[in-house]
Amino acid sequence: MATASGLGAFGSAILSSPALAQAEAPPLGNVELLIRNVRVADTKPLVDLAISDGRFVAIQPNLATAAQRTIEAEGKAAIPGLLEPHIHLEKALLEQRMPNQSGTLAEAIRITGMLKARQERDDVLARSRQVLDMAVANGVIAVRAHPDVDPIQGLIGVETGLTLAQEYKSLLDLEIVAFPQEGIIKAPGTLGMMEEALKMGATVVGGCPYNERSWEDTQSHVDQCFKLAQKYGRPLDLHTDFADDTSDHRFAAAAYIAQKTIDTGYQGRVTLGHMTSLGALLPDQAKPVIELLKRADISIVTLPATDTYLGGRKDQSSPRRGLTPVRALRDAGVNVAYASNNIRNAFTPFGKVDPLQIGNMLAHIAQFGAPADQAYVLQMATRNAARAMGIADRYGIEVGKQANLVILDTPSVANAILDLPPRSWVVKGGRVTVETQHKSIIYR
């Protein structure tokens, strides 16, 4: 069930109670950044946040301390730094070069295959920087990118991603996934390229098991991804079950992956993206799969912009929403996050890397309008996404955790999804990285 009893209690979803209790806090010493009068939980008083050495050192009202820099938040709401656990940098901003006229997944794959065969390093870097700049301005402090690794594109997406990870390290943490978009069995040489990507610095083993020619090959694809992950001790993040239904077994692989996760002892280290065909099952059909996902401690990342745009295209009546069953997964205790996925390309012609915008869209589509549901949507882009990315141990507005946060131009945490407010300040590693001034005048 949702962990917050309503929007007013949102702070309980991302803050632990010790965060507000400082009775045993050590002397603050040299405070580098002090944020005064900020709201981190709608049911709690305003607090001050003291930051040193890139971490929160005190969180309580009316801190009696000086600082090298002080921000007066004037009652504005603060949330942990936003996260993007699933995005494709090297394929972004290609829509205008070759539009997807039909809007179908098949045409998106065809167009993207043509365009990525022509990829040039400087162009990939330029487009990726545009996307990362959008993310930074919107308060994103960590990104998990899924560059294609295949005989068409080679390792250009990995190489440029690793270059950008160093370039942007003071602004956000960029994690690289070795993602076999074209399959493994049907694209010989891909597995070796994935291993080379890991040796270069990619930290996650990706997968695309539905993009094989048979169910047997899909199973082999999954097996080889697990074997590679085990060899290098890396987590897995697989594109899975991306279809309108499960009539083709290749798009009903979640149960197989979950059991493989349990059998290999990989619980808590596997993330699945898309998972749309699970939403086409009747509740009694989906229940055992969802229960197995829970047992395997698998995280699900739903991608509402892409999934709803491409999904249900062939339905002549009662078109499907093309979304994984977020409510059923949540209620079963499965960790669910969301992400932007594609930005202005053949798969998704929209997007600006704003998790709050995607959350607002998801709340509409998934019918998450009740206060507790809205609070959960914001949790999906923060605490849940941190868990999916394996960074939960250092994430959140809590003493001792990394000082990554967003101060929103709104007085209530609950308004984050409603207002889509400007990001007044973004702090990454204790340093202010973004400052936004927004002014609107109504002449009556």
Coordinates of C-alpha atoms in Angstrom, one line a residue:
M1 CA 0.0 0.0 0.0
A2 CA 1.0 3.6 -0.3
T3 CA 3.3 4.7 2.5
A4 CA 1.9 8.2 2.9
S5 CA -1.6 8.6 4.3
G6 CA -2.2 11.7 2.2
L7 CA -0.4 14.5 0.5
G8 CA 0.0 16.3 3.8
A9 CA 2.0 13.4 5.1
F10 CA 4.2 13.2 2.0
G11 CA 7.4 13.8 4.1
S12 CA 7.0 10.3 5.6
A13 CA 7.5 8.8 2.2
I14 CA 11.0 10.2 1.7
L15 CA 12.2 11.3 5.2
S16 CA 12.9 9.0 8.1
S17 CA 11.8 10.4 11.5
P18 CA 15.4 10.8 12.8
A19 CA 15.9 13.4 10.0
L20 CA 13.9 15.9 12.1
A21 CA 15.3 14.9 15.5
Q22 CA 18.7 16.3 16.2
A23 CA 19.1 15.9 19.9
E24 CA 22.2 13.7 19.5
A25 CA 23.7 15.6 16.6
P26 CA 27.4 16.4 16.9
P27 CA 28.7 20.0 16.8
L28 CA 28.2 21.4 13.3
G29 CA 31.6 22.9 12.8
N30 CA 32.0 24.6 9.4
V31 CA 28.7 24.8 7.6
E32 CA 29.2 25.4 3.9
L33 CA 25.5 25.8 2.9
L34 CA 22.6 26.7 5.2
I35 CA 19.0 26.6 3.8
R36 CA 16.6 28.4 6.2
N37 CA 12.9 28.0 6.5
V38 CA 12.2 25.2 4.1
R39 CA 9.4 22.7 4.2
V40 CA 10.4 19.1 3.8
A41 CA 7.1 17.6 5.1
D42 CA 3.7 19.3 5.0
T43 CA 2.7 18.1 8.4
K44 CA 5.9 19.4 10.1
P45 CA 7.2 22.9 10.9
L46 CA 9.6 24.6 8.6
V47 CA 13.2 23.6 9.2
D48 CA 16.8 24.7 8.4
L49 CA 19.1 22.4 6.5
A50 CA 22.8 22.6 7.3
I51 CA 25.2 21.0 4.8
S52 CA 29.0 20.3 5.0
D53 CA 31.3 18.1 2.9
G54 CA 28.4 17.4 0.6
R55 CA 26.1 15.9 3.3
F56 CA 23.3 17.0 5.5
V57 CA 24.7 17.6 9.0
A58 CA 21.6 19.0 10.7
I59 CA 17.9 19.3 10.0
Q60 CA 15.8 21.2 12.5
P61 CA 14.0 24.5 13.1
N62 CA 16.0 27.7 13.9
L63 CA 19.5 26.3 13.7
A64 CA 21.9 28.6 15.6
T65 CA 24.8 28.5 13.2
A66 CA 26.5 30.6 10.6
A67 CA 27.5 29.3 7.1
Q68 CA 29.6 30.2 4.1
R69 CA 26.4 30.7 2.1
T70 CA 22.8 31.0 3.3
I71 CA 19.7 30.6 1.3
E72 CA 16.4 32.0 2.6
A73 CA 13.7 29.6 1.3
E74 CA 10.8 31.6 2.7
G75 CA 8.7 28.5 3.3
K76 CA 9.2 26.9 0.0
A77 CA 9.0 23.1 -0.3
A78 CA 12.0 20.9 -0.7
I79 CA 12.2 17.4 -2.1
P80 CA 15.2 15.1 -2.6
G81 CA 16.9 15.4 -6.0
L82 CA 14.8 14.0 -8.7
L83 CA 15.9 10.8 -10.6
E84 CA 15.7 9.5 -14.1
P85 CA 16.2 5.7 -13.9
H86 CA 15.6 5.0 -17.6
I87 CA 16.6 7.3 -20.5
H88 CA 18.2 7.0 -24.0
L89 CA 20.6 9.8 -24.6
E90 CA 22.2 9.0 -27.9
K91 CA 18.8 8.5 -29.6
A92 CA 17.3 11.8 -28.3
L93 CA 16.3 14.8 -30.4
L94 CA 16.2 12.9 -33.7
E95 CA 12.4 13.2 -34.3
Q96 CA 12.7 16.2 -36.7
R97 CA 15.3 14.5 -38.8
M98 CA 13.1 11.5 -39.7
P99 CA 9.6 11.7 -38.1
N100 CA 7.6 8.6 -37.2
Q101 CA 4.5 9.2 -39.4
S102 CA 2.5 6.2 -38.3
G103 CA 3.4 6.5 -34.6
T104 CA 3.9 2.8 -34.3
L105 CA 6.6 0.8 -32.5
A106 CA 7.6 -1.0 -35.8
E107 CA 8.2 2.3 -37.6
A108 CA 10.1 3.7 -34.6
I109 CA 12.4 0.7 -34.6
R110 CA 12.9 0.9 -38.4
I111 CA 13.6 4.7 -38.4
T112 CA 15.9 4.5 -35.4
G113 CA 17.9 1.7 -36.9
M114 CA 18.5 3.8 -40.0
L115 CA 19.5 6.9 -38.0
K116 CA 21.8 5.2 -35.5
A117 CA 23.8 3.6 -38.4
R118 CA 24.8 7.2 -39.2
Q119 CA 25.7 8.2 -35.6
E120 CA 28.7 10.6 -35.3
R121 CA 30.4 11.2 -32.0
D122 CA 30.2 15.0 -32.0
D123 CA 26.5 14.9 -32.9
V124 CA 25.8 12.4 -30.2
L125 CA 27.6 14.5 -27.6
A126 CA 25.8 17.7 -28.7
R127 CA 22.4 16.1 -28.5
S128 CA 23.1 14.3 -25.2
R129 CA 24.3 17.6 -23.6
Q130 CA 21.0 19.2 -24.5
V131 CA 19.2 16.4 -22.8
L132 CA 21.4 16.5 -19.7
D133 CA 21.1 20.2 -19.5
M134 CA 17.3 19.8 -19.5
A135 CA 17.6 17.3 -16.7
V136 CA 19.9 19.4 -14.6
A137 CA 17.6 22.5 -14.9
N138 CA 14.6 20.4 -13.8
G139 CA 16.3 19.1 -10.7
V140 CA 17.5 15.7 -11.8
I141 CA 20.6 14.7 -9.9
A142 CA 21.1 11.1 -11.2
V143 CA 20.4 9.4 -14.5
R144 CA 20.6 5.9 -15.7
A145 CA 21.2 5.9 -19.5
H146 CA 20.6 2.9 -21.8
P147 CA 22.8 3.4 -24.9
D148 CA 22.4 0.8 -27.6
V149 CA 25.2 -1.8 -27.9
D150 CA 24.9 -3.6 -31.2
P151 CA 26.6 -4.2 -34.6
I152 CA 24.7 -1.2 -36.0
Q153 CA 25.9 1.5 -33.6
G154 CA 28.8 -0.2 -32.0
L155 CA 29.9 1.3 -28.7
I156 CA 29.5 5.0 -29.6
G157 CA 26.6 5.4 -27.1
V158 CA 28.7 3.9 -24.3
E159 CA 31.8 5.9 -25.1
T160 CA 30.0 9.2 -25.3
G161 CA 28.0 8.3 -22.2
L162 CA 31.2 7.7 -20.2
T163 CA 32.7 11.0 -21.5
L164 CA 29.6 12.8 -20.4
A165 CA 29.6 11.1 -17.0
Q166 CA 32.9 12.8 -16.3
E167 CA 31.9 16.1 -17.8
Y168 CA 28.7 16.3 -15.8
K169 CA 29.8 14.7 -12.5
S170 CA 29.4 18.0 -10.5
L171 CA 25.9 18.4 -11.8
L172 CA 24.5 14.8 -11.8
D173 CA 25.5 11.2 -11.6
L174 CA 25.3 9.5 -14.9
E175 CA 25.2 5.7 -14.9
I176 CA 25.6 3.7 -18.2
V177 CA 23.8 0.5 -19.1
A178 CA 25.1 -1.9 -21.8
F179 CA 21.8 -2.3 -23.7
P180 CA 21.4 -4.8 -26.5
Q181 CA 18.5 -3.1 -28.4
E182 CA 18.8 -5.4 -31.4
G183 CA 18.9 -8.6 -29.4
I184 CA 21.7 -10.9 -28.6
I185 CA 21.0 -14.2 -30.3
K186 CA 19.8 -12.6 -33.5
A187 CA 22.7 -10.1 -33.5
P188 CA 25.9 -12.1 -33.3
G189 CA 28.8 -10.3 -31.7
T190 CA 26.5 -8.3 -29.4
L191 CA 27.4 -10.2 -26.2
G192 CA 31.1 -9.6 -26.7
M193 CA 30.4 -5.9 -27.2
M194 CA 28.4 -5.8 -24.0
E195 CA 31.3 -7.3 -22.1
E196 CA 33.6 -4.7 -23.7
A197 CA 31.2 -2.0 -22.6
L198 CA 31.5 -3.2 -19.0
K199 CA 35.2 -3.2 -19.2
M200 CA 35.1 0.4 -20.5
G201 CA 33.1 1.5 -17.5
A202 CA 29.4 0.7 -18.0
T203 CA 28.1 -0.4 -14.6
V204 CA 24.8 -2.2 -15.5
V205 CA 23.9 -5.1 -17.7
G206 CA 21.0 -4.3 -19.9
G207 CA 18.7 -6.6 -21.9
C208 CA 16.0 -6.6 -24.5
P209 CA 14.7 -10.2 -24.4
Y210 CA 11.6 -9.6 -26.5
N211 CA 13.7 -8.6 -29.5
E212 CA 14.6 -12.2 -30.4
R213 CA 13.0 -14.5 -33.0
S214 CA 11.6 -17.2 -30.6
W215 CA 10.6 -17.8 -27.0
E216 CA 13.6 -20.1 -26.7
D217 CA 15.9 -17.4 -27.9
T218 CA 14.3 -14.9 -25.4
Q219 CA 15.0 -17.3 -22.6
S220 CA 18.6 -17.7 -23.8
H221 CA 18.9 -13.9 -24.0
V222 CA 17.8 -13.6 -20.3
D223 CA 20.2 -16.4 -19.3
Q224 CA 23.2 -14.8 -21.0
C225 CA 22.4 -11.4 -19.4
F226 CA 22.4 -13.0 -16.0
K227 CA 25.6 -14.9 -16.7
L228 CA 27.3 -11.7 -17.7
A229 CA 26.0 -9.8 -14.7
Q230 CA 27.2 -12.5 -12.4
K231 CA 30.6 -12.6 -14.0
Y232 CA 31.2 -8.9 -13.3
G233 CA 29.0 -8.6 -10.2
R234 CA 26.7 -6.0 -11.9
P235 CA 23.0 -5.3 -11.5
L236 CA 20.6 -5.9 -14.4
D237 CA 18.1 -3.6 -16.0
L238 CA 16.1 -5.2 -18.8
H239 CA 13.6 -3.8 -21.3
T240 CA 10.8 -6.4 -20.8
D241 CA 7.3 -7.3 -22.1
F242 CA 6.8 -4.2 -24.2
A243 CA 3.6 -5.0 -26.0
D244 CA -0.1 -4.7 -25.9
D245 CA -0.7 -8.3 -24.8
T246 CA 1.0 -11.6 -24.0
S247 CA -0.2 -13.6 -27.0
D248 CA 3.4 -13.8 -28.1
H249 CA 5.3 -15.5 -25.3
R250 CA 8.4 -13.3 -25.9
F251 CA 6.3 -10.5 -24.3
A252 CA 5.5 -12.6 -21.2
A253 CA 9.0 -13.1 -19.9
A254 CA 8.6 -11.4 -16.5
A255 CA 7.8 -14.6 -14.6
Y256 CA 10.8 -16.3 -16.2
I257 CA 13.1 -13.4 -15.2
A258 CA 11.7 -13.3 -11.7
Q259 CA 12.4 -17.0 -11.1
K260 CA 15.8 -16.6 -12.6
T261 CA 16.4 -13.7 -10.2
I262 CA 15.5 -16.0 -7.3
D263 CA 17.5 -18.9 -8.5
T264 CA 20.6 -16.9 -8.9
G265 CA 20.3 -15.0 -5.7
Y266 CA 19.9 -11.7 -7.5
Q267 CA 17.0 -10.4 -5.5
G268 CA 17.1 -6.6 -5.2
R269 CA 19.5 -6.2 -8.1
V270 CA 17.1 -6.5 -11.1
T271 CA 15.0 -3.7 -12.7
L272 CA 12.5 -4.2 -15.5
G273 CA 11.4 -1.3 -17.8
H274 CA 8.1 -1.0 -19.7
M275 CA 6.3 -4.1 -18.6
T276 CA 3.2 -3.0 -20.5
S277 CA 1.8 -6.4 -21.6
L278 CA 1.3 -7.2 -17.9
G279 CA -1.4 -4.5 -17.9
A280 CA -3.3 -6.4 -20.5
L281 CA -3.9 -9.4 -18.2
L282 CA -7.0 -9.9 -16.1
P283 CA -6.3 -9.5 -12.4
D284 CA -6.4 -13.2 -11.7
Q285 CA -3.9 -13.8 -14.5
A286 CA -1.5 -11.0 -13.4
K287 CA -1.6 -11.8 -9.7
P288 CA 0.8 -14.8 -9.7
V289 CA 3.3 -12.9 -11.9
I290 CA 3.1 -9.8 -9.6
E291 CA 3.6 -12.1 -6.6
L292 CA 6.7 -13.6 -8.2
L293 CA 8.1 -10.1 -8.9
K294 CA 7.6 -9.2 -5.3
R295 CA 9.4 -12.4 -4.1
A296 CA 12.2 -11.6 -6.4
D297 CA 12.4 -8.0 -5.1
I298 CA 12.4 -6.7 -8.7
S299 CA 11.9 -3.0 -9.3
I300 CA 9.6 -1.9 -12.2
V301 CA 10.2 1.3 -14.1
T302 CA 7.1 2.4 -16.0
L303 CA 7.6 4.7 -18.9
P304 CA 4.3 6.4 -19.4
A305 CA 5.2 8.9 -22.2
T306 CA 6.5 6.2 -24.5
D307 CA 4.2 3.4 -23.5
T308 CA 1.0 5.2 -23.8
Y309 CA 2.1 7.0 -27.0
L310 CA 3.0 3.7 -28.8
G311 CA 0.5 1.4 -27.1
G312 CA -3.0 0.3 -28.3
R313 CA -2.4 1.5 -31.8
K314 CA -4.2 -1.5 -33.4
D315 CA -7.2 -1.5 -31.0
Q316 CA -10.3 -0.7 -32.9
S317 CA -12.5 -0.4 -29.8
S318 CA -11.7 0.1 -26.1
P319 CA -8.1 1.0 -26.9
R320 CA -5.7 0.0 -24.1
R321 CA -3.8 2.6 -22.1
G322 CA -0.5 0.7 -22.7
L323 CA 0.7 1.0 -19.2
T324 CA 1.9 -1.5 -16.6
P325 CA -0.6 -2.0 -13.8
V326 CA 1.0 0.5 -11.4
R327 CA -1.7 0.2 -8.7
A328 CA -1.7 -3.6 -8.6
L329 CA 2.1 -3.6 -8.4
R330 CA 2.1 -1.0 -5.6
D331 CA -0.6 -2.7 -3.6
A332 CA 1.4 -6.0 -3.8
G333 CA 4.5 -4.3 -2.4
V334 CA 6.5 -4.2 -5.6
N335 CA 8.8 -1.2 -6.0
V336 CA 7.6 0.9 -8.9
A337 CA 9.3 4.0 -10.3
Y338 CA 8.9 5.9 -13.5
A339 CA 11.1 7.7 -16.1
S340 CA 11.1 9.7 -19.3
N341 CA 12.7 7.0 -21.5
N342 CA 12.9 8.8 -24.9
I343 CA 13.1 12.5 -25.6
R344 CA 11.8 13.8 -29.0
N345 CA 12.5 10.8 -31.2
A346 CA 10.6 8.2 -33.2
F347 CA 9.5 6.4 -30.0
T348 CA 8.3 9.6 -28.2
P349 CA 8.1 12.9 -30.0
F350 CA 7.7 14.9 -26.8
G351 CA 9.6 15.4 -23.5
K352 CA 11.9 17.7 -21.7
V353 CA 13.4 15.4 -19.0
D354 CA 11.1 16.7 -16.2
P355 CA 10.1 14.0 -13.8
L356 CA 7.4 16.1 -12.3
Q357 CA 5.8 16.5 -15.8
I358 CA 5.9 12.8 -16.3
G359 CA 4.5 12.2 -12.9
N360 CA 1.6 14.5 -13.6
M361 CA 0.9 12.5 -16.8
L362 CA 1.2 9.2 -15.0
A363 CA -1.2 10.4 -12.3
H364 CA -3.8 11.1 -15.0
I365 CA -3.4 7.9 -16.9
A366 CA -3.2 5.6 -13.9
Q367 CA -6.0 7.5 -12.2
F368 CA -3.9 8.4 -9.2
G369 CA -5.9 11.4 -8.0
A370 CA -6.5 10.7 -4.3
P371 CA -4.2 12.5 -1.9
A372 CA -2.3 9.3 -1.0
D373 CA -2.0 8.3 -4.6
Q374 CA -0.5 11.7 -5.6
A375 CA 2.0 11.4 -2.8
Y376 CA 2.9 8.0 -4.1
V377 CA 3.6 9.4 -7.6
L378 CA 6.1 11.8 -6.2
Q379 CA 7.6 9.0 -4.2
M380 CA 8.1 7.0 -7.4
A381 CA 10.4 9.7 -8.8
T382 CA 12.4 10.0 -5.6
R383 CA 12.7 7.2 -3.0
N384 CA 11.4 4.4 -5.3
A385 CA 13.6 5.4 -8.2
A386 CA 16.6 5.5 -5.8
R387 CA 15.8 1.9 -4.8
A388 CA 15.6 0.9 -8.5
M389 CA 18.9 2.5 -9.2
G390 CA 20.6 1.0 -6.1
I391 CA 21.3 4.3 -4.4
A392 CA 18.7 4.2 -1.6
D393 CA 21.4 3.9 1.1
R394 CA 22.7 7.4 0.4
Y395 CA 19.5 9.1 -0.8
G396 CA 17.0 11.4 0.9
I397 CA 16.8 14.5 3.0
E398 CA 18.3 13.0 6.2
V399 CA 21.3 13.7 8.3
G400 CA 24.3 11.8 7.0
K401 CA 22.9 11.4 3.5
Q402 CA 24.2 13.1 0.4
A403 CA 23.0 16.7 0.1
N404 CA 21.0 16.5 -3.1
L405 CA 17.7 18.3 -3.1
V406 CA 15.4 20.6 -5.1
I407 CA 13.7 23.6 -3.6
L408 CA 10.4 24.2 -5.4
D409 CA 8.6 27.5 -6.0
T410 CA 5.6 26.3 -4.1
P411 CA 4.8 26.3 -0.4
S412 CA 3.7 22.7 -0.1
V413 CA 5.4 19.4 -1.0
A414 CA 2.0 18.1 -2.0
N415 CA 1.9 20.7 -4.8
A416 CA 4.9 19.4 -6.6
I417 CA 2.9 17.2 -9.0
L418 CA 0.0 19.7 -9.1
D419 CA 1.9 22.9 -9.8
L420 CA 4.9 21.6 -11.7
P421 CA 6.6 24.5 -10.1
P422 CA 9.9 26.2 -11.2
R423 CA 13.0 24.7 -9.4
S424 CA 14.1 27.7 -7.4
W425 CA 17.3 26.0 -6.3
V426 CA 18.9 22.7 -7.1
V427 CA 21.6 21.4 -4.8
K428 CA 23.9 18.5 -5.9
G429 CA 26.5 17.3 -3.4
G430 CA 26.0 20.3 -1.2
R431 CA 26.7 22.8 -4.1
V432 CA 24.0 25.0 -5.6
T433 CA 23.9 23.9 -9.3
V434 CA 20.8 25.7 -10.5
E435 CA 19.0 28.8 -9.5
T436 CA 15.7 29.8 -11.2
Q437 CA 13.9 33.1 -10.9
H438 CA 10.3 33.1 -12.1
K439 CA 8.1 36.1 -12.3
S440 CA 4.5 36.4 -13.6
I441 CA 2.4 39.6 -13.5
I442 CA -1.4 39.6 -14.0
Y443 CA -2.7 43.0 -15.1
R444 CA -6.3 43.3 -13.9

